[in-house]
PDB file of C-alpha atoms in Angstrom:
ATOM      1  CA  UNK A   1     -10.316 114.761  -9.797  1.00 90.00           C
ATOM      2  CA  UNK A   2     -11.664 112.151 -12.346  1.00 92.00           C
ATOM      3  CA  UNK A   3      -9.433 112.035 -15.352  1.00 94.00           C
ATOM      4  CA  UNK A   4     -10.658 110.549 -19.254  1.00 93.00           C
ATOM      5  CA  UNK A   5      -7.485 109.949 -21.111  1.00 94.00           C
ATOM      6  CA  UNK A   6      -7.437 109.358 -25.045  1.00 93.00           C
ATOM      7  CA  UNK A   7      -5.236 110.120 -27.632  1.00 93.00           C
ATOM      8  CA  UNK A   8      -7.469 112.293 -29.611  1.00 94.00           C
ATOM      9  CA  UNK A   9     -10.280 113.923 -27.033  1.00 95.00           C
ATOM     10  CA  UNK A  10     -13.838 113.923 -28.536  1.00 96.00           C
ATOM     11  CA  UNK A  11     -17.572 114.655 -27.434  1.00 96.00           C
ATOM     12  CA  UNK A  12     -18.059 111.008 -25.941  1.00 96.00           C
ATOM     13  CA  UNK A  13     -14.818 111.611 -23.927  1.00 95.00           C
ATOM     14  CA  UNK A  14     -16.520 114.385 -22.496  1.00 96.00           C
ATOM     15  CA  UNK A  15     -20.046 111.899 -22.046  1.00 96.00           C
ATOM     16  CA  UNK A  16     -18.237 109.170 -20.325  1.00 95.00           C
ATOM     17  CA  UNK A  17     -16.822 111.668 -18.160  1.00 95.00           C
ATOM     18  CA  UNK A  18     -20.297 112.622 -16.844  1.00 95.00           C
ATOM     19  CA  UNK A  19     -21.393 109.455 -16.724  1.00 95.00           C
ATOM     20  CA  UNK A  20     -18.655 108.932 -14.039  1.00 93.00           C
ATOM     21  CA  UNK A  21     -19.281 112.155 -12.724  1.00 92.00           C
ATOM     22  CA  UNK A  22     -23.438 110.982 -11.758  1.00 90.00           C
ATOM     23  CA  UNK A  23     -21.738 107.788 -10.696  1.00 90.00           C
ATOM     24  CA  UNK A  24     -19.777 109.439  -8.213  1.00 86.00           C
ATOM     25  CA  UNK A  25     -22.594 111.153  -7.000  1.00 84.00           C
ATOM     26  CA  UNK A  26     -24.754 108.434  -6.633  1.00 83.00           C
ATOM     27  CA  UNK A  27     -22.031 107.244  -4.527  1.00 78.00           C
ATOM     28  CA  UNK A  28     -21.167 103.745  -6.730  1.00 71.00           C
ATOM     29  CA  UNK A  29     -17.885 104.543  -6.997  1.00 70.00           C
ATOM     30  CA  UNK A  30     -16.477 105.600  -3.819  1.00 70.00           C
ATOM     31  CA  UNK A  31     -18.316 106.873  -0.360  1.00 70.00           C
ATOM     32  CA  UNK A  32     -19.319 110.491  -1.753  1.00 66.00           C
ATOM     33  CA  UNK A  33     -20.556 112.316   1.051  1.00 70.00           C
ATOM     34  CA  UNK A  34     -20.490 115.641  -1.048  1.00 64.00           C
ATOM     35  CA  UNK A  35     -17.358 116.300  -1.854  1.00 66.00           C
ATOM     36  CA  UNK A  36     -16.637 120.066  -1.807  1.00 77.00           C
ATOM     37  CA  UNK A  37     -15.702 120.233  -5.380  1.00 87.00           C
ATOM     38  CA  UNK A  38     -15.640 117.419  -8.297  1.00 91.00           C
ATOM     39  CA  UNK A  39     -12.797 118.346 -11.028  1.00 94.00           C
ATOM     40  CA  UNK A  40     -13.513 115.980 -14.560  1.00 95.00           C
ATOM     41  CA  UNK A  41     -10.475 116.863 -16.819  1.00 96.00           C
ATOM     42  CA  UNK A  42     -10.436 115.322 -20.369  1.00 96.00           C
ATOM     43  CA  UNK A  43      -6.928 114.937 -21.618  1.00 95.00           C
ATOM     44  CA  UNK A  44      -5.954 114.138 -25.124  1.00 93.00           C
ATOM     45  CA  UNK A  45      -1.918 112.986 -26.040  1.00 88.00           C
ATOM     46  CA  UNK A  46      -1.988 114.613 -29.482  1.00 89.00           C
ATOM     47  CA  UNK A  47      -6.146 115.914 -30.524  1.00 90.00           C
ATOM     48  CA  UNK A  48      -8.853 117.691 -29.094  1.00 93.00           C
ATOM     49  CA  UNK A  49     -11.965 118.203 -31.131  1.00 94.00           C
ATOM     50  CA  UNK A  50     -12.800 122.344 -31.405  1.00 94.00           C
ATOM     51  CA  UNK A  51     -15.578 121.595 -29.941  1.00 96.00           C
ATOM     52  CA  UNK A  52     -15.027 119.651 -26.783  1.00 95.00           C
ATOM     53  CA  UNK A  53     -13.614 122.477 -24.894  1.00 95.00           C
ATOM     54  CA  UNK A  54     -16.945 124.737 -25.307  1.00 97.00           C
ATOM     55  CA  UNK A  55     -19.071 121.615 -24.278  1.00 96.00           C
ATOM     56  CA  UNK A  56     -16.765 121.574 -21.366  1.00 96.00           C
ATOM     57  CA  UNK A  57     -17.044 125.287 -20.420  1.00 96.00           C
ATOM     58  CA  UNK A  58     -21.021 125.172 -20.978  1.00 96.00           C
ATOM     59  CA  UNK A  59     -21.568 122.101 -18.902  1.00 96.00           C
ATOM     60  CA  UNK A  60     -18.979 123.965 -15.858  1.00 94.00           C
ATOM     61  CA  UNK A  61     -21.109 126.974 -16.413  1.00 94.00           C
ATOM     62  CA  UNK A  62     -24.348 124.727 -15.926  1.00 93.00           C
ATOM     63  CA  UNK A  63     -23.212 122.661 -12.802  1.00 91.00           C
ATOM     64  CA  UNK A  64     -20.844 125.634 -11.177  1.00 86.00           C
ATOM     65  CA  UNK A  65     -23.349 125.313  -8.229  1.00 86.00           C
ATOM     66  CA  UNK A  66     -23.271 121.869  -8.229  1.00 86.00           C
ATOM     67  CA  UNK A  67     -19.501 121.531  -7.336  1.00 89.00           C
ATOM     68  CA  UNK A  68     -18.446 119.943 -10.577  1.00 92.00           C
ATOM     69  CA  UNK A  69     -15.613 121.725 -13.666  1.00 95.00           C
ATOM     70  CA  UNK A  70     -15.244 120.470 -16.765  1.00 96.00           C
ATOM     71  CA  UNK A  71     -11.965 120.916 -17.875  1.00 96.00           C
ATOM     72  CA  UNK A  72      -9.842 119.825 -21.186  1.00 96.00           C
ATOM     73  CA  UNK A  73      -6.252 118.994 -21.076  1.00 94.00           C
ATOM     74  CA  UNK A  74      -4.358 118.959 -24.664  1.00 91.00           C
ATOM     75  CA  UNK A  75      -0.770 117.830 -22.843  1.00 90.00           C
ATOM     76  CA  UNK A  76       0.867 116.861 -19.580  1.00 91.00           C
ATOM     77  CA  UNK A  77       1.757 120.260 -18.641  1.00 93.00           C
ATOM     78  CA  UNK A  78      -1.448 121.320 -19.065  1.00 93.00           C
ATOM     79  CA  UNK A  79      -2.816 118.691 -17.132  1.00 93.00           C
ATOM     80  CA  UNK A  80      -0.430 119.218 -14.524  1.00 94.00           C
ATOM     81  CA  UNK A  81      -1.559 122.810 -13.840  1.00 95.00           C
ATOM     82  CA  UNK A  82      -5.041 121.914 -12.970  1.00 94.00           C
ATOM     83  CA  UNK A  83      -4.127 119.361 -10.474  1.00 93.00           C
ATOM     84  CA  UNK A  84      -1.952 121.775  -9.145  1.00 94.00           C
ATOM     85  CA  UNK A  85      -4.922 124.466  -9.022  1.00 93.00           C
ATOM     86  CA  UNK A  86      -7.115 122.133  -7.878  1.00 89.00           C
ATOM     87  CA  UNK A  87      -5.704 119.550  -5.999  1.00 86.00           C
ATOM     88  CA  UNK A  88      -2.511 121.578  -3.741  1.00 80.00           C
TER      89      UNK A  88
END
């Protein structure tokens, strides 16, 4: 699960997240030897731009097969959720 935190969530949020996505996949970051699934979760502490979650859901919807979601967090509990579906 790669994490972007900012306080108000916005379209380059969502671009630096896949830049760190490709990254990871390149294997700069850490030793990816395809991980089964790659969970990128943008989480704002008090905005998120309207848009940003459909960006999200179209670029899941494009890279589904490629083991990578796209997901936007507007709080903690939120956040906490989706680790929980994702990560237990």
């Amino acid at each position: 699960m790669v994490v972007e935190e900012a306080e108000d969530v916005r379209k380059r949020d969502i671009d630096q997240l896949v830049a760190t996505v490709e990254t990871i996949r390149r294997g700069s970051l850490v030793d990816y030897q395809g991980f089964g699934l790659i969970v990128a979760v943008a989480h704002g502490h008090r905005r998120v731009d309207p848009m940003v979650p459909k960006i999200a859901a179209a670029l899941s919807r494009k890279q589904s097969r490629e083991g990578v979601v796209y997901l936007v967090a507007n709080c903690d509990q939120q956040l906490g959720r989706f680790v929980k579906e994702y990560l237990c």
